[in-house]
Short mmCIF file of C-alpha atoms in Angstrom, two decimals:
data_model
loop_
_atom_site.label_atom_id
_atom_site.label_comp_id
_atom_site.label_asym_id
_atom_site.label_seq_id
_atom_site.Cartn_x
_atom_site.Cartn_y
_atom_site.Cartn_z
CA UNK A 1 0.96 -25.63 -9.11
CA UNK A 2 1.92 -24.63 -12.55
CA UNK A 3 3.79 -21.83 -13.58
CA UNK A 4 3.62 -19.59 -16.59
CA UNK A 5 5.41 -17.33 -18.65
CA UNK A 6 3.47 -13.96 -19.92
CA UNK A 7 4.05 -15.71 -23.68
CA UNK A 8 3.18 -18.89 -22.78
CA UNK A 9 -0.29 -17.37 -21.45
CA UNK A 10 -1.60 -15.65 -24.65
CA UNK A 11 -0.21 -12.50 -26.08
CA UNK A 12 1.61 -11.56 -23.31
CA UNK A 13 2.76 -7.70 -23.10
CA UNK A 14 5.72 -7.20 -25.30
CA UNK A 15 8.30 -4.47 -24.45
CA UNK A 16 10.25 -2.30 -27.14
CA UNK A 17 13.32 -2.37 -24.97
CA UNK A 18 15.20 -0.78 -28.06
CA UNK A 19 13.03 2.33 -27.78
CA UNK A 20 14.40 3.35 -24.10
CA UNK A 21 17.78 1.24 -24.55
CA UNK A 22 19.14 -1.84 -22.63
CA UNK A 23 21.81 -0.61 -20.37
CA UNK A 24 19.43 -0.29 -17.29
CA UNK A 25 17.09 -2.97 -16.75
CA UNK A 26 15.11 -2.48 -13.90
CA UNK A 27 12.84 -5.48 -12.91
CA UNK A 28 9.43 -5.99 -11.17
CA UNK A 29 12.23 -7.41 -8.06
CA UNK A 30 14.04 -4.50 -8.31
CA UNK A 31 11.09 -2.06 -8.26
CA UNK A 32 9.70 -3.56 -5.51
CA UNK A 33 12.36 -3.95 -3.46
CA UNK A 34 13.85 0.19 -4.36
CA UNK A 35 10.13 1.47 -2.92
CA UNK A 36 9.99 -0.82 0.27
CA UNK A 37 13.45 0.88 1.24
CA UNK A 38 12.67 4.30 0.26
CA UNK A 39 8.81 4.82 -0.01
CA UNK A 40 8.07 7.67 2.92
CA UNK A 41 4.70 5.94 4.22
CA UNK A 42 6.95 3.44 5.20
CA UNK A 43 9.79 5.21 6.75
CA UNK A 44 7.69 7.28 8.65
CA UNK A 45 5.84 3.97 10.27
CA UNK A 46 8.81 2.46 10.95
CA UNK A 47 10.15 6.29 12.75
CA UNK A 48 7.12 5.85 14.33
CA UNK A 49 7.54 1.86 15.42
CA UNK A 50 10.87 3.12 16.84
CA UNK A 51 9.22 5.91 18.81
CA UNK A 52 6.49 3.51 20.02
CA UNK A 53 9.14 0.58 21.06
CA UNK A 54 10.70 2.87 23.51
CA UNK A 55 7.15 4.98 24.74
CA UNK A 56 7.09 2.58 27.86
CA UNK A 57 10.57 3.94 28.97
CA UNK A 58 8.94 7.43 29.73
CA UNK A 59 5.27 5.41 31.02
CA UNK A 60 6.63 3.32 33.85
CA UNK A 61 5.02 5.05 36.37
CA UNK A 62 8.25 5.88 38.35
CA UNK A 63 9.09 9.99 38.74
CA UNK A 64 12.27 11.24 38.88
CA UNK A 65 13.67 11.40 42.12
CA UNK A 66 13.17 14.68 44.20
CA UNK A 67 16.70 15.80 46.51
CA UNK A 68 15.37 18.67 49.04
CA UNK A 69 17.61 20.75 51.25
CA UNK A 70 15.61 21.99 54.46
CA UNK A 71 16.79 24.65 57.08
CA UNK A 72 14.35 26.17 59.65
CA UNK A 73 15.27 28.40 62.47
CA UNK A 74 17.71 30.31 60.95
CA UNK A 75 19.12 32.88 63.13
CA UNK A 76 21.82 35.87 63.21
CA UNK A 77 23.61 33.70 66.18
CA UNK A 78 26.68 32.57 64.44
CA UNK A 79 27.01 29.86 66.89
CA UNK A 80 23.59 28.66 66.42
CA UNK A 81 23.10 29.43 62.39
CA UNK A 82 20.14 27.24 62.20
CA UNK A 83 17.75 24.72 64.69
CA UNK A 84 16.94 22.19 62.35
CA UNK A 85 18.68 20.88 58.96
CA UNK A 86 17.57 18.15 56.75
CA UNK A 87 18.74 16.84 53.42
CA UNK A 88 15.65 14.16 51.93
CA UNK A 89 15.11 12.04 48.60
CA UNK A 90 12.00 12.09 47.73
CA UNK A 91 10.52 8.79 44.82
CA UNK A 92 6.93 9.01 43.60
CA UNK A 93 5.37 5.81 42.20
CA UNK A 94 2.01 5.21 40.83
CA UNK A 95 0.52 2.10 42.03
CA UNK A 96 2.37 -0.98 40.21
CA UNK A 97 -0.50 -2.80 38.87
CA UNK A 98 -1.49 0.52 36.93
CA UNK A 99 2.05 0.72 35.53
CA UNK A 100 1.72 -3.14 34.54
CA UNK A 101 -1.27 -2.79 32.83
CA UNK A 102 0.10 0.36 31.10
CA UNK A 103 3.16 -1.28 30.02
CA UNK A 104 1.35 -3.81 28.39
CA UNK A 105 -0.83 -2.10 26.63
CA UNK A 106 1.94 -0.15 25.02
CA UNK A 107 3.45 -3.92 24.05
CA UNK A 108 0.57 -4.57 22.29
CA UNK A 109 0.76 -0.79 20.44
CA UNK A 110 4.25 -1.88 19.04
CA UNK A 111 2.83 -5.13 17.83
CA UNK A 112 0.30 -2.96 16.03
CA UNK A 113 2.50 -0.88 14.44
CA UNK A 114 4.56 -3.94 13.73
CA UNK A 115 1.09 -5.30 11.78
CA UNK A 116 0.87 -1.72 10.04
CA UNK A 117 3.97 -1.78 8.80
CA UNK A 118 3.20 -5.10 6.72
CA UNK A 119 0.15 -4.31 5.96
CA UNK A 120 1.81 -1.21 4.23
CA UNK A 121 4.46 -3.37 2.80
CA UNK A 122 2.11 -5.76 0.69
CA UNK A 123 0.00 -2.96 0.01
CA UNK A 124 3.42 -0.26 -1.54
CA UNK A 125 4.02 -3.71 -3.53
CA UNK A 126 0.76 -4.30 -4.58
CA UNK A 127 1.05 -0.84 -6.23
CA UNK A 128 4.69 -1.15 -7.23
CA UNK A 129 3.49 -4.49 -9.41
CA UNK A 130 0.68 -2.82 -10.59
CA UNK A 131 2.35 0.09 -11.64
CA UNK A 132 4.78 -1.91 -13.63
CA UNK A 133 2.24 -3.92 -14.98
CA UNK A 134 0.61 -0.46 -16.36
CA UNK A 135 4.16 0.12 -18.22
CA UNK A 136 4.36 -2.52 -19.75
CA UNK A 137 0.79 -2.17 -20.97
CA UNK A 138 1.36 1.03 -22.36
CA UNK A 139 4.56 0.01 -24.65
CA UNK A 140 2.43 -2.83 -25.70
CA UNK A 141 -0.81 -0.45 -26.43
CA UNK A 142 1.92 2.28 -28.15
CA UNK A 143 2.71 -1.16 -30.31
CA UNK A 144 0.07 -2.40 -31.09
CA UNK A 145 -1.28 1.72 -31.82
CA UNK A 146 1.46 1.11 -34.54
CA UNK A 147 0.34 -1.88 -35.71
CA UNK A 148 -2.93 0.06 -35.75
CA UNK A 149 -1.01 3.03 -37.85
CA UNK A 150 0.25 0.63 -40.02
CA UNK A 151 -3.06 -1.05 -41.08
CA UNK A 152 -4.38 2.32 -41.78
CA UNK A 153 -1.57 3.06 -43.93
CA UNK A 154 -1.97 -0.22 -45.95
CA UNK A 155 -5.89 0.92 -46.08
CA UNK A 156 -4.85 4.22 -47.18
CA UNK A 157 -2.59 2.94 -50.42
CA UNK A 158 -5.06 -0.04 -51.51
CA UNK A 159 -7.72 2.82 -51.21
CA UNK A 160 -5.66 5.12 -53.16
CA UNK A 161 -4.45 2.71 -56.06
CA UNK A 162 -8.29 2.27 -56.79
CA UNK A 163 -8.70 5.54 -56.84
CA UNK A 164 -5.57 6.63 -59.33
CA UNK A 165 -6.72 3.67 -61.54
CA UNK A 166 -10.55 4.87 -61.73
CA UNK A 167 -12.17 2.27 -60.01
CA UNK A 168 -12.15 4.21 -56.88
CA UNK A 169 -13.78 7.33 -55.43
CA UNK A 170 -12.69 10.86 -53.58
CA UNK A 171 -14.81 9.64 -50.64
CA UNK A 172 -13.55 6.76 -50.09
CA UNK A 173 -9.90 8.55 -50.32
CA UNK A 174 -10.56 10.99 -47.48
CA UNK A 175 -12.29 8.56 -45.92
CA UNK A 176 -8.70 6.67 -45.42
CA UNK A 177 -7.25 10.13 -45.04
CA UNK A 178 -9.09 10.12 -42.04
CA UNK A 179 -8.45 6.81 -40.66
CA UNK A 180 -4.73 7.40 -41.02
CA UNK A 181 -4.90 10.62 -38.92
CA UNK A 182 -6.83 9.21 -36.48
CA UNK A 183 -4.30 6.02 -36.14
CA UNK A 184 -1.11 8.84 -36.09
CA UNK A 185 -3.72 10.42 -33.45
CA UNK A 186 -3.62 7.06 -31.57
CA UNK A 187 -0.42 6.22 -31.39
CA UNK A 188 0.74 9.84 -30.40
CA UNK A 189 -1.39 9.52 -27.37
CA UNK A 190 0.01 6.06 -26.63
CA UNK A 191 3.15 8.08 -25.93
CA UNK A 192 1.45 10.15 -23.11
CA UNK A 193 0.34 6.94 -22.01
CA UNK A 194 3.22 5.41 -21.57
CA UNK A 195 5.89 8.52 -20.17
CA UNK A 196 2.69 8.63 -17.26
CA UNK A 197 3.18 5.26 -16.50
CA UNK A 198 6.75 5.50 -16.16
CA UNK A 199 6.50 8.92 -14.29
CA UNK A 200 3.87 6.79 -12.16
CA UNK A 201 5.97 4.22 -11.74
CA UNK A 202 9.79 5.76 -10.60
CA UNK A 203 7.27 8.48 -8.32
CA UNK A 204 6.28 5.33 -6.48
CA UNK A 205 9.59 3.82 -6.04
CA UNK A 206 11.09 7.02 -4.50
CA UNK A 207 13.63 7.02 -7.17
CA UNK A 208 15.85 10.16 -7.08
CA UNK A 209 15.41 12.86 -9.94
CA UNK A 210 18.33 12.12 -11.70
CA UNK A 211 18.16 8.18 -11.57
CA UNK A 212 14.98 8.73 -14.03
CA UNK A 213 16.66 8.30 -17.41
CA UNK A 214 15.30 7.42 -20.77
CA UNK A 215 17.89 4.62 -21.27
CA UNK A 216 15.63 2.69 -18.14
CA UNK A 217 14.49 -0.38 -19.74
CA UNK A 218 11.88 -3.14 -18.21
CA UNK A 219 11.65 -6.76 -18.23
CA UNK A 220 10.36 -8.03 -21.45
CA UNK A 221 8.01 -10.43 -19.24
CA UNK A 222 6.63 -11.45 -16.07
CA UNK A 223 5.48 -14.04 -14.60
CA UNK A 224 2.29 -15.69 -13.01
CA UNK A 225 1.35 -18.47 -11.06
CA UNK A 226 -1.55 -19.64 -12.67
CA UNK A 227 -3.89 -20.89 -10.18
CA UNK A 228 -7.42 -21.56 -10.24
CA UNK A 229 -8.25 -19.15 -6.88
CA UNK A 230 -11.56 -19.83 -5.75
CA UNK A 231 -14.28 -17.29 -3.90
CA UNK A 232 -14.08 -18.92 -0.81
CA UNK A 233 -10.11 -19.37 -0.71
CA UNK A 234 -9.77 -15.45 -1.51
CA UNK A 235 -12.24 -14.60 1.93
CA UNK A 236 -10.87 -17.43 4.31
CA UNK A 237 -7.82 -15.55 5.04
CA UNK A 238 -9.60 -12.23 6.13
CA UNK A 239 -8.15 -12.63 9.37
CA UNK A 240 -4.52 -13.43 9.19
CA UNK A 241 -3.77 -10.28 7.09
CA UNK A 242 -1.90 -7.50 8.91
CA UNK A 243 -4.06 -4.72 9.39
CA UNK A 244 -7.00 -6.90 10.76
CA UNK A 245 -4.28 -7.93 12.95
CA UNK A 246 -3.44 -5.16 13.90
CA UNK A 247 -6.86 -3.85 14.73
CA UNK A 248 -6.83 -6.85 17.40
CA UNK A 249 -3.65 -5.89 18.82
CA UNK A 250 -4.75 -1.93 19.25
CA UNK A 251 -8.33 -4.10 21.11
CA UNK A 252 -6.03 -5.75 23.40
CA UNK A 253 -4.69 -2.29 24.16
CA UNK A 254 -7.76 -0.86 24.67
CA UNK A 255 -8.31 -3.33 27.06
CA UNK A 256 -5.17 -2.76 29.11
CA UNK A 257 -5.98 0.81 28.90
CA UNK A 258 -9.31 0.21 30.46
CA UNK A 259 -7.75 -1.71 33.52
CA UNK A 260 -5.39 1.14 34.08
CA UNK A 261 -7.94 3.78 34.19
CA UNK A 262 -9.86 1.58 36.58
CA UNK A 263 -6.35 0.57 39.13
CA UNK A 264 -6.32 4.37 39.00
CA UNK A 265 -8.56 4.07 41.94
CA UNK A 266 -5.90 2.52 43.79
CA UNK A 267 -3.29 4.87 45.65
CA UNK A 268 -0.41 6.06 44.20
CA UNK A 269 2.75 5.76 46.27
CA UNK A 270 5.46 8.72 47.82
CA UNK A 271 8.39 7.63 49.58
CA UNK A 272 10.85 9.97 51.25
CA UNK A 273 13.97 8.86 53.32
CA UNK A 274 16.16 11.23 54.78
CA UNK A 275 18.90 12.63 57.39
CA UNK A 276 17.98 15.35 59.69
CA UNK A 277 20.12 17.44 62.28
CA UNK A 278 18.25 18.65 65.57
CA UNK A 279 20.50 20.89 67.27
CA UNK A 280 23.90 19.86 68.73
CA UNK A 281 24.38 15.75 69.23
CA UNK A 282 21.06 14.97 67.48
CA UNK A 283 21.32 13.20 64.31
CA UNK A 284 18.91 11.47 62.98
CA UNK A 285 17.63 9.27 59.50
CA UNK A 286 14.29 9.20 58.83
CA UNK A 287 11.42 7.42 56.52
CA UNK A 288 8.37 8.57 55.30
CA UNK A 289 5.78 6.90 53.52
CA UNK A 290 2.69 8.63 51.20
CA UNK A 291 -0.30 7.47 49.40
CA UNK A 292 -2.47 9.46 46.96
CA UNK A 293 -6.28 9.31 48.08
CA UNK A 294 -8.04 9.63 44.82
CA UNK A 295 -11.41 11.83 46.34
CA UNK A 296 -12.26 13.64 43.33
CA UNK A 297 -12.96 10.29 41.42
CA UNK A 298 -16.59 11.07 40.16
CA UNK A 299 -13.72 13.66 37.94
CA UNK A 300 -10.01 12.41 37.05
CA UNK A 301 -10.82 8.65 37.95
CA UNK A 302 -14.06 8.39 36.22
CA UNK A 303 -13.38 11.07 33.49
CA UNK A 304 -10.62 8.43 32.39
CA UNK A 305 -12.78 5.06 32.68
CA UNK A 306 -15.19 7.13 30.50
CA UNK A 307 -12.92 7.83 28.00
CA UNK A 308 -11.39 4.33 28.15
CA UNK A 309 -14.33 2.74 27.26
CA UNK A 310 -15.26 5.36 24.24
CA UNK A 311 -11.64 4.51 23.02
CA UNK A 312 -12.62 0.97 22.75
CA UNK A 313 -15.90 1.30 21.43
CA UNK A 314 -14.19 3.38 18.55
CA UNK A 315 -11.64 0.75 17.82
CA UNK A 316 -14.37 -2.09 17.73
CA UNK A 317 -16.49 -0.52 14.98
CA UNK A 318 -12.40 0.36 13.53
CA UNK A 319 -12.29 -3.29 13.29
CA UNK A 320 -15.86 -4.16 11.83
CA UNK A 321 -14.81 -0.88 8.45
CA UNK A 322 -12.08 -3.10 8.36
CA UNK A 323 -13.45 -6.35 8.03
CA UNK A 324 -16.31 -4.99 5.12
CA UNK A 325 -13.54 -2.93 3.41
CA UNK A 326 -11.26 -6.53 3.18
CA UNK A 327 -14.68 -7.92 1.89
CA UNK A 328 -15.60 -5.26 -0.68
CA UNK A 329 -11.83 -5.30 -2.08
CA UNK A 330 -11.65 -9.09 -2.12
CA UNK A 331 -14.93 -9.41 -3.98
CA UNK A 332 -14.19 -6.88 -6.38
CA UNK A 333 -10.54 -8.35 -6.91
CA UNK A 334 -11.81 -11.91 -7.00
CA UNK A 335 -14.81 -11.22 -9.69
CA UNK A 336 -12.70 -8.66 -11.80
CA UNK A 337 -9.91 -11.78 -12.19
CA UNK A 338 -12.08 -14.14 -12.79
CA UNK A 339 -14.06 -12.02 -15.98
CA UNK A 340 -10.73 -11.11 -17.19
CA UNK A 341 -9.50 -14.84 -17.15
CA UNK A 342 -12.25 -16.05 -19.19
CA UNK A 343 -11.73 -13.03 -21.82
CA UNK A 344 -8.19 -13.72 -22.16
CA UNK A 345 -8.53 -17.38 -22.42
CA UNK A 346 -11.60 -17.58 -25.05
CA UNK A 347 -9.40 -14.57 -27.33
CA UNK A 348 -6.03 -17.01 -27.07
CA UNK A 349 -8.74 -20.39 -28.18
CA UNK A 350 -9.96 -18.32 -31.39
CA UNK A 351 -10.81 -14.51 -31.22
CA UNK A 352 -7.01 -14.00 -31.91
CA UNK A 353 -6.63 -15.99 -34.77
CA UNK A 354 -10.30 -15.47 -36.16
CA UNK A 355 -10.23 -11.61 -36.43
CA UNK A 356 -6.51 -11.94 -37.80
CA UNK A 357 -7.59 -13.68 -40.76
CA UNK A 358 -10.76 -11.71 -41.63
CA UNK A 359 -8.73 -8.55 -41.72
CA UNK A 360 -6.37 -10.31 -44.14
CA UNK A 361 -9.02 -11.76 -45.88
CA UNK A 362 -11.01 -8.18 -46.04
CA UNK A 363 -8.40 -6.12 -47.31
CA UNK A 364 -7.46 -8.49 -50.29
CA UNK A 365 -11.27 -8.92 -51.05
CA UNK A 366 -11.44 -5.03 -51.33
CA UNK A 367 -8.15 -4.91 -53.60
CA UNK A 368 -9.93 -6.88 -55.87
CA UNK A 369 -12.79 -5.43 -55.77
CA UNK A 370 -15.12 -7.76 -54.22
CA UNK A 371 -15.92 -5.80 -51.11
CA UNK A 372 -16.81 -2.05 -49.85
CA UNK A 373 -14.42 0.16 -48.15
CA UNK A 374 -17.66 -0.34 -45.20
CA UNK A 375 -17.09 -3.97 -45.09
CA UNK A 376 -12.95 -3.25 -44.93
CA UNK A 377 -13.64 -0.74 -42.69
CA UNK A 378 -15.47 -2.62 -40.29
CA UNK A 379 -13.25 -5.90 -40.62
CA UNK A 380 -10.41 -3.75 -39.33
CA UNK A 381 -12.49 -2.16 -36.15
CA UNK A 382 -13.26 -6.25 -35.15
CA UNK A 383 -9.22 -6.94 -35.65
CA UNK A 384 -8.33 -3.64 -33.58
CA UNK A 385 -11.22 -3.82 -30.96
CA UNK A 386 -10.57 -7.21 -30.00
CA UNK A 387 -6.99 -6.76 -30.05
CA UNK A 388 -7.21 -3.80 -27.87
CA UNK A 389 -10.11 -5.54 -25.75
CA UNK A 390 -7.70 -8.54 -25.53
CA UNK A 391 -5.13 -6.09 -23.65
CA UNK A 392 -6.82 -4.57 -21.56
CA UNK A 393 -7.99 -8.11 -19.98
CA UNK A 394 -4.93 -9.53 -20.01
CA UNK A 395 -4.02 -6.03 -18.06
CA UNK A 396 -6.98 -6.11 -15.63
CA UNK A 397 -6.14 -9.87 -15.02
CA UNK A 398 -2.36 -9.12 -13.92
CA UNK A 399 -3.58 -6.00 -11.85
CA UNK A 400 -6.46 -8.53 -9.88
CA UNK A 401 -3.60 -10.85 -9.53
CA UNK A 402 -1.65 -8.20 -7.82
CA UNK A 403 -4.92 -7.00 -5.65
CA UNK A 404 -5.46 -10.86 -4.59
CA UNK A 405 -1.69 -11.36 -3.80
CA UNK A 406 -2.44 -9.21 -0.77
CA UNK A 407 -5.00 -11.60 0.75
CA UNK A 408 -4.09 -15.14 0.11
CA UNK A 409 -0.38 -14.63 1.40
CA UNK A 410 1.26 -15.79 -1.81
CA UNK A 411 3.22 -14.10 -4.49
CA UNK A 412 1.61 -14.56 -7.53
CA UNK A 413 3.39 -12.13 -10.19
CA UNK A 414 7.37 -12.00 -10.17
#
């Protein structure tokens, strides 16, 4: 496995760290690792992990005990107050297997949420990377917008020394007039661009309204493992990710469930012990034993199997919009990096250096007059286009990067 630097792999996306200052570098790392700690999806999960760890406290099956105080026979007879006194504890149980199964099933709920929870991990990091990725895609575009600017300019002054010594024309002039507004146009939007990907960005992390300073500056590169991923690497791992995972665990529940609702047909349990006094010189403790009778089962008993089975039923076709969504997102991921690979590679062999030099070579042909202001024109569109065409591959093949980092359980941009 080899490992490249952004430069080392074409063009890669330079930052103007003097523009926002240097004092507070915050990394791709550091992003990450700021929005797994504060994101609220994920505090809320794991609030809700917490809640689910101790559910099987308050689903054991076993009531709280019942203390009774009994007097019959009460009577005006001070000597004879009462005939009969009893104090009794009373303990309702439902059956134990139906607590078992119950208990279980609420095991394999926390490993679910467990499974969420990294599932929403990789996927708040897949967006934290991508998000950075997007900054540092708009300082490059609000570069190379001035590198755009700049060529306009130059246009604009070759265009307008023809035209002072007579060998030019007024169209041609406002012709330049207009492709230097349009490149001041540019780059002012390139601005936008950029304070919405920062915006994006410190929304994403969770970071605190006055943390979000102009003097925040970002790595000047990143770094990719560049691997050659194939097709059938990218789908082979459908089912070790977390949330497929975790659609097996909530099955297993389901399952559980199931067998509870069915043991509910089994008797639930009431004991009662307790010490009774019959009159003068009787004392007596006593035990007494209960079981539910569940008669009304084509109702509660069956109303419950019923359900049981819809729940799984609904998780099972959960599983299968799973499975096709993985598919769909791998696909797309797989087929989008792999297009923008190829572009970035074949502009790095020779689109780079080709449109480079017929710009050059354009704009000193029209100074001496061997060329149009069409054919300079148009030279400087190919240099532009491909640079900006170049960019946005080499932006789309970071952000597929990202996307496939959350399927082949290896971290591919740092």
């Amino acid at each position: 496995m080899v490992k490249l630097s952004a430069t080392c792999l074409l063009f890669f996306f330079f930052l103007i760290a003097d523009a926002y200052g240097q004092n507070e570098l915050l990394t791709i790392e550091q992003a990450v690792s700021k929005a797994v700690e504060h994101n609220a999806e994920l505090n809320q999960l794991r609030a809700r992990l917490l809640q689910k760890e101790n559910e099987w406290r308050i689903n054991t099956g076993i009531a709280a005990p019942e203390i009774s105080y009994f007097k019959e026979g009460i009577s005006d007879d001070p000597t004879a107050p009462f005939a009969e006194k009893r104090v009794a504890i009373t303990q309702e149980i439902d059956f134990p297997l139906t607590a078992v199964y119950r208990v279980k099933a609420l095991k394999q709920e926390v490993q679910a949420q467990e499974n969420v929870i990294r599932a929403k991990e990789k996927e708040v990091s897949a967006r934290v990377k991508g998000k950075y990725i997007e900054v540092i895609y708009a300082l490059y575009l609000q570069r190379s917008r001035q590198n755009q600017l700049n060529l306009a300019q130059n246009l604009y002054n070759a265009v307008y020394t023809k035209f002072e010594t007579g060998m030019g024309n007024g169209i041609d002039l406002a012709n330049a007039e207009i492709q230097l507004d349009e490149a001041r146009n540019d780059l002012d939007q390139s601005e936008w661009i950029l304070h919405q990907a920062r915006y994006g960005l410190f929304n994403l992390i969770g970071l605190a309204i006055e943390e979000q300073k102009y003097s925040i500056s970002f790595a000047d590169t990143l770094y990719a493992t560049d691997i050659d991923i194939s097709q059938i690497q990218a789908l082979a791992v459908q089912e070790e990710q977390p949330a497929y995972q975790a659609s097996v665990n909530l099955l297993n529940a389901s399952d559980f469930y199931l067998k509870e609702a069915k043991s509910n047909i089994l008797p639930d349990v009431r004991f009662c012990l307790y010490k009774q006094d019959y009159g003068t010189g009787y004392d007596f403790n006593g035990f007494e034993l209960g079981l539910s009778i569940p008669i009304w089962f084509p109702f509660e008993q069956k109303g419950k199997i019923q359900m049981a089975h819809a729940k799984k039923d609904e998780l099972l076709w959960s599983q299968k919009e799973i499975q096709l969504n993985m598919k769909k997102e791998i696909e797309y991921a797989w087929h989008n990096y792999s297009v923008s690979r190829s572009i970035v590679t074949r502009y790095h062999s020779s689109m780079k250096e080709r449109a480079s030099s017929l710009q050059s070579m354009s704009l000193k042909a029209y100074q001496l007059g061997e060329i149009d202001l069409l054919e300079l024109l148009n030279a400087q569109q190919i240099f532009l286009k491909s640079e900006q065409r170049y960019l946005t591959a080499l932006r789309d093949y970071y952000l597929q990067l990202v996307a496939l980092e959350q399927f082949i359980n290896q971290e591919l941009i740092y």
